[in-house]
Amino acid sequence: MHTSGLSAEVTASSSADLAEIEQIVKDRMEQHTTTAAAAAAAAASSSSSSITTPTIFPAEKMSGESRLKNDDVECEEALHKREYVMRELVETERDYVRDLSLVVEGYMTVMRDPEAAGCDIPMPDDLRSGKDKMIFGNIELIYEWHRDVFLAAVERCLTRPHELGKLFKKYERKLLMYVVYCQNKPVSEYLVSDHNDYFEEMRQFLGHKLQLSDILIKPVQRIMKYQLLLRDMFKYTERAKLADEMEALRQAMHVMQVVPKAANDMMDVGRLQGFDGKITAQGKLLLHGMLTCAEGPSCNPNRVPPHRDLHVFLFEQSIILSEEMRKKAQFSSPVYVYKAHIQVHNRL
């Protein structure tokens, strides 16, 4: 009986110890699991707070912003270059007026009244009959207009460049003075060359560096310069995307294409020699150039009449045929020797 009771006590005691151990182990495992989970959560929280999520920009947005930036840079560059062209126009206009003053306030003033100017250089006799006026043409009118009107108008465009195109259109008719000047230019060139010694003495008396012929060519060069400067102004205005200014500049360019062409044509007319009629009575020059002409009808119908190339001037009132004679000097302009003319009034 005693042995049996002891065995039961030991068994009960062992069972109690095992249950206690299991409970301890279970508690420890739960505690470890809770601690690990908390540590993992803390680590995850710390990690997420230290990582910055990158902002993703669409490729299209970046490309658009880049294009806008490039356009702004190009517009700024175009405006800067346009300003440079505008300054060049003003500065060269001032130089041009100063050059013209050398003729009007220099040569012309002294030749009109040598005594008042203290000049004792005798004028050649054949220049006293009015040929002196043929040397200068209408350069005095050109000078006074540029000095009193056009220079100031161009200078205002430095701060108001949008007015430049309208300016040339406004004075389109006034600029036709250059056509008259160029028509007289061949006669002027001949007279200056024929009296080279006299004008060289005058140059030294006046203290000029340039010869008279070099100054008298300035108006011809100036009308060509306007054309080039306006072309640059139009180009940079277009690049700057100033669409509202482009039409006026386009019209100005047209004006400065028409005027130089008309002036150049009339210089060729001025080189026509031997025509007894009055050129100004022939009306507007419509066309001129080389034309292959038959010299006359042949008595033999089977024989082709001889042909020759003639320079033809087609006016509103007549057709003038001339022979082009090239001078020996390499860069000299040709002379046109009159051969015949045909009245075309009421035939066209």
C-alpha positions as CSV (number, residue, x, y, z in Angstrom):
1,M,0.0,0.0,0.0
2,H,2.8,2.3,0.9
3,T,4.7,1.7,-2.4
4,S,1.6,2.3,-4.5
5,G,1.0,5.7,-2.8
6,L,4.6,6.8,-3.4
7,S,4.4,5.9,-7.0
8,A,1.3,7.9,-7.5
9,E,2.8,10.9,-5.8
10,V,5.9,10.8,-8.0
11,T,3.8,10.5,-11.1
12,A,1.6,13.4,-10.1
13,S,4.7,15.5,-9.2
14,S,6.3,14.6,-12.6
15,S,3.2,15.6,-14.4
16,A,3.1,18.9,-12.6
17,D,6.7,19.6,-13.5
18,L,6.2,18.9,-17.1
19,A,3.1,21.0,-17.4
20,E,5.0,23.9,-15.7
21,I,8.0,23.5,-18.0
22,E,5.7,23.5,-21.1
23,Q,4.0,26.6,-19.9
24,I,7.3,28.4,-19.3
25,V,8.5,27.4,-22.8
26,K,5.2,28.5,-24.3
27,D,5.4,31.8,-22.5
28,R,9.0,32.3,-23.6
29,M,8.2,31.5,-27.3
30,E,5.3,34.0,-27.3
31,Q,7.5,36.6,-25.7
32,H,10.2,36.0,-28.4
33,T,7.7,36.1,-31.2
34,T,6.2,39.4,-29.9
35,T,9.7,41.0,-29.5
36,A,10.8,39.9,-33.0
37,A,7.6,41.2,-34.6
38,A,8.0,44.5,-32.8
39,A,11.6,44.8,-33.9
40,A,10.7,44.0,-37.4
41,A,8.0,46.6,-37.4
42,A,10.3,49.2,-36.0
43,A,13.0,48.3,-38.6
44,A,10.4,48.5,-41.4
45,S,9.2,51.9,-40.1
46,S,12.7,53.3,-39.8
47,S,13.6,52.0,-43.3
48,S,10.6,53.5,-44.9
49,S,11.2,56.9,-43.3
50,S,14.8,57.0,-44.7
51,I,13.9,56.2,-48.3
52,T,12.7,59.0,-50.6
53,T,10.4,58.0,-53.4
54,P,11.6,59.5,-56.7
55,T,9.3,61.9,-58.6
56,I,8.7,60.6,-62.1
57,F,8.3,63.3,-64.9
58,P,6.8,62.3,-68.1
59,A,9.2,62.5,-71.1
60,E,6.8,64.7,-73.0
61,K,6.8,67.3,-70.2
62,M,10.6,67.4,-70.0
63,S,10.8,67.7,-73.8
64,G,8.3,70.5,-74.0
65,E,10.0,72.5,-71.3
66,S,13.3,72.1,-73.1
67,R,11.8,73.3,-76.4
68,L,10.3,76.3,-74.7
69,K,13.7,77.2,-73.1
70,N,15.5,76.8,-76.5
71,D,12.9,79.0,-78.2
72,D,13.4,81.7,-75.6
73,V,17.2,81.6,-76.1
74,E,16.8,81.8,-79.9
75,C,14.4,84.7,-79.7
76,E,16.8,86.6,-77.4
77,E,19.7,86.0,-79.7
78,A,17.6,87.1,-82.7
79,L,16.6,90.3,-80.9
80,H,20.2,91.0,-80.0
81,K,21.4,90.6,-83.6
82,R,18.5,92.7,-84.8
83,E,19.5,95.5,-82.4
84,Y,23.1,95.3,-83.8
85,V,21.7,95.7,-87.4
86,M,19.6,98.7,-86.3
87,R,22.7,100.3,-84.8
88,E,24.6,99.7,-87.9
89,L,21.9,101.4,-90.0
90,V,21.9,104.5,-87.8
91,E,25.7,104.8,-87.6
92,T,26.2,104.3,-91.4
93,E,23.4,106.8,-92.0
94,R,25.3,109.4,-90.0
95,D,28.5,108.6,-91.9
96,Y,26.6,109.0,-95.2
97,V,25.2,112.4,-94.3
98,R,28.7,113.5,-93.3
99,D,30.1,112.2,-96.7
100,L,27.5,114.1,-98.6
101,S,28.3,117.3,-96.7
102,L,31.8,117.1,-98.2
103,V,30.3,117.6,-101.6
104,V,27.6,120.1,-100.9
105,E,29.3,122.2,-98.2
106,G,32.8,121.6,-99.7
107,Y,33.1,121.5,-103.5
108,M,29.7,123.0,-104.4
109,T,30.1,125.9,-102.0
110,V,33.6,126.8,-103.1
111,M,32.8,126.5,-106.8
112,R,29.8,128.8,-106.4
113,D,31.8,131.5,-104.7
114,P,35.6,130.9,-104.8
115,E,36.5,134.3,-103.4
116,A,34.3,134.0,-100.3
117,A,36.0,130.6,-99.7
118,G,39.4,132.1,-100.2
119,C,40.1,129.8,-103.1
120,D,42.2,130.9,-106.0
121,I,42.0,127.7,-108.1
122,P,40.7,128.8,-111.5
123,M,37.6,126.8,-112.7
124,P,38.0,125.4,-116.2
125,D,36.1,127.5,-118.8
126,D,33.9,124.6,-120.1
127,L,32.6,124.1,-116.5
128,R,31.4,127.7,-116.3
129,S,28.6,127.2,-118.8
130,G,26.6,125.1,-116.4
131,K,28.3,121.8,-116.7
132,D,29.4,122.1,-113.1
133,K,25.7,121.4,-112.2
134,M,25.8,118.2,-114.3
135,I,28.7,117.0,-112.1
136,F,26.6,117.0,-109.0
137,G,23.1,116.3,-110.3
138,N,20.5,116.5,-107.5
139,I,22.9,115.5,-104.7
140,E,22.2,118.6,-102.8
141,L,18.5,117.7,-102.6
142,I,19.4,114.2,-101.4
143,Y,21.8,115.6,-98.8
144,E,19.3,118.1,-97.4
145,W,16.5,115.5,-97.1
146,H,18.7,112.9,-95.3
147,R,20.2,115.6,-93.0
148,D,16.9,117.2,-92.1
149,V,14.4,114.4,-92.3
150,F,15.5,110.8,-92.8
151,L,18.5,110.7,-90.4
152,A,16.3,111.8,-87.4
153,A,13.6,109.3,-88.4
154,V,16.0,106.4,-88.6
155,E,17.5,107.4,-85.2
156,R,14.1,107.2,-83.6
157,C,13.9,103.6,-84.7
158,L,16.7,102.7,-82.3
159,T,14.1,102.7,-79.5
160,R,11.2,101.9,-81.8
161,P,12.5,99.3,-84.3
162,H,8.9,98.3,-85.2
163,E,8.6,101.6,-87.1
164,L,11.5,100.9,-89.5
165,G,9.5,99.1,-92.2
166,K,6.8,101.7,-92.3
167,L,9.4,104.4,-92.6
168,F,10.7,103.2,-95.9
169,K,7.2,102.7,-97.3
170,K,6.3,106.2,-96.2
171,Y,9.2,107.8,-98.1
172,E,9.0,105.5,-101.2
173,R,8.3,108.4,-103.6
174,K,11.1,110.5,-102.0
175,L,13.6,107.8,-102.5
176,L,13.0,108.0,-106.2
177,M,15.4,111.0,-106.1
178,Y,18.1,108.3,-106.4
179,V,16.8,107.3,-109.9
180,V,17.3,110.9,-111.1
181,Y,20.7,111.0,-109.6
182,C,21.8,107.7,-111.2
183,Q,20.5,108.8,-114.6
184,N,22.9,111.7,-114.5
185,K,25.8,109.6,-113.0
186,P,27.5,108.6,-116.3
187,V,27.7,112.3,-117.4
188,S,29.1,113.2,-114.0
189,E,31.7,110.4,-114.2
190,Y,32.9,111.7,-117.6
191,L,33.2,115.3,-116.5
192,V,35.0,114.5,-113.3
193,S,37.4,112.3,-115.2
194,D,37.9,114.9,-117.9
195,H,38.9,117.5,-115.3
196,N,40.8,115.3,-112.9
197,D,43.6,117.8,-112.3
198,Y,41.2,120.6,-111.3
199,F,39.3,118.4,-108.8
200,E,42.5,117.0,-107.4
201,E,43.6,120.6,-106.5
202,M,40.2,121.2,-105.0
203,R,40.5,118.1,-102.9
204,Q,43.8,119.3,-101.5
205,F,42.4,122.8,-100.9
206,L,39.5,121.3,-98.9
207,G,41.7,118.9,-97.0
208,H,39.6,115.8,-98.0
209,K,41.1,112.3,-97.9
210,L,38.6,110.9,-100.5
211,Q,38.6,112.0,-104.1
212,L,35.5,113.5,-105.5
213,S,34.6,110.5,-107.6
214,D,34.8,108.3,-104.5
215,I,32.2,110.6,-102.7
216,L,29.9,110.9,-105.7
217,I,29.5,107.1,-105.8
218,K,28.2,107.1,-102.2
219,P,24.5,107.6,-103.1
220,V,24.6,104.6,-105.4
221,Q,26.2,102.4,-102.8
222,R,23.8,103.7,-100.1
223,I,20.6,102.5,-101.8
224,M,22.2,99.0,-102.2
225,K,23.1,99.1,-98.5
226,Y,19.6,99.8,-97.4
227,Q,18.5,96.6,-99.2
228,L,21.0,94.5,-97.4
229,L,20.2,95.9,-93.9
230,L,16.5,95.6,-94.4
231,R,17.0,91.9,-95.4
232,D,18.9,91.3,-92.1
233,M,16.2,93.1,-90.1
234,F,13.5,90.9,-91.7
235,K,15.5,87.7,-91.0
236,Y,16.1,88.4,-87.3
237,T,12.5,89.8,-86.8
238,E,11.2,86.5,-88.2
239,R,13.5,84.5,-85.9
240,A,12.3,86.5,-82.9
241,K,8.7,85.6,-83.9
242,L,7.5,89.2,-84.1
243,A,5.0,88.4,-86.8
244,D,3.2,91.7,-86.5
245,E,6.3,93.6,-87.7
246,M,7.2,91.3,-90.6
247,E,4.7,92.6,-93.2
248,A,5.9,96.2,-93.0
249,L,9.5,95.0,-93.3
250,R,8.5,92.9,-96.3
251,Q,7.0,96.0,-98.0
252,A,10.2,98.0,-97.2
253,M,12.3,95.4,-98.8
254,H,10.2,95.5,-101.9
255,V,10.6,99.3,-102.0
256,M,14.4,99.0,-101.8
257,Q,14.4,96.4,-104.5
258,V,12.4,98.5,-106.9
259,V,14.4,101.8,-106.4
260,P,17.9,100.3,-106.9
261,K,16.7,98.5,-110.0
262,A,15.2,101.6,-111.5
263,A,18.3,103.6,-110.6
264,N,20.6,101.0,-112.2
265,D,18.4,100.9,-115.3
266,M,18.6,104.7,-115.6
267,M,22.4,104.6,-115.2
268,D,22.4,102.4,-118.3
269,V,20.1,104.9,-120.1
270,G,22.5,107.7,-119.1
271,R,25.3,105.9,-121.0
272,L,23.4,106.0,-124.3
273,Q,25.3,108.3,-126.7
274,G,24.3,109.8,-130.0
275,F,20.5,109.9,-129.5
276,D,19.2,113.3,-130.5
277,G,15.8,113.1,-128.9
278,K,15.0,113.8,-125.3
279,I,15.2,110.7,-123.2
280,T,12.7,112.0,-120.6
281,A,10.1,112.4,-123.4
282,Q,10.2,108.7,-124.1
283,G,8.2,107.8,-121.1
284,K,8.9,105.0,-118.6
285,L,11.6,102.5,-119.3
286,L,9.9,99.2,-119.5
287,L,12.7,96.8,-120.3
288,H,16.2,96.8,-121.7
289,G,18.8,94.2,-122.6
290,M,20.5,92.4,-125.5
291,L,18.5,91.4,-128.5
292,T,19.5,89.6,-131.8
293,C,18.3,91.8,-134.7
294,A,18.3,91.3,-138.4
295,E,20.1,94.2,-140.2
296,G,17.6,94.5,-143.0
297,P,15.6,92.5,-145.6
298,S,17.5,90.4,-148.1
299,C,16.9,90.7,-151.9
300,N,17.4,87.0,-152.1
301,P,14.5,85.2,-150.3
302,N,16.7,82.1,-149.9
303,R,19.4,84.1,-148.1
304,V,19.2,84.8,-144.4
305,P,20.0,88.5,-143.7
306,P,22.9,89.1,-141.4
307,H,22.2,89.3,-137.7
308,R,23.9,91.2,-134.9
309,D,23.4,91.6,-131.1
310,L,22.1,95.1,-130.1
311,H,21.3,96.6,-126.8
312,V,17.6,97.6,-126.9
313,F,15.8,100.1,-124.6
314,L,12.1,99.7,-124.6
315,F,10.3,102.8,-123.5
316,E,6.6,103.6,-123.4
317,Q,7.0,105.9,-126.5
318,S,9.9,104.3,-128.4
319,I,12.3,101.4,-128.9
320,I,15.9,102.6,-129.1
321,L,18.5,100.2,-130.6
322,S,22.2,100.7,-129.7
323,E,25.5,99.0,-129.9
324,E,27.2,98.1,-126.7
325,M,30.8,99.3,-126.6
326,R,33.0,97.8,-123.8
327,K,35.8,100.0,-122.5
328,K,39.3,98.6,-122.2
329,A,39.3,99.1,-118.4
330,Q,38.4,95.9,-116.7
331,F,35.7,97.2,-114.3
332,S,34.4,100.2,-116.3
333,S,30.8,100.3,-117.4
334,P,29.8,99.9,-121.1
335,V,28.7,102.7,-123.4
336,Y,25.7,102.4,-125.7
337,V,26.1,104.0,-129.1
338,Y,22.7,104.9,-130.7
339,K,21.9,103.1,-134.0
340,A,18.2,103.6,-134.6
341,H,14.8,104.0,-132.9
342,I,11.2,103.0,-133.6
343,Q,8.3,105.0,-132.4
344,V,5.8,102.8,-130.6
345,H,3.2,105.4,-129.5
346,N,-0.3,104.1,-130.1
347,R,1.1,100.8,-131.3
348,L,1.3,98.9,-128.0
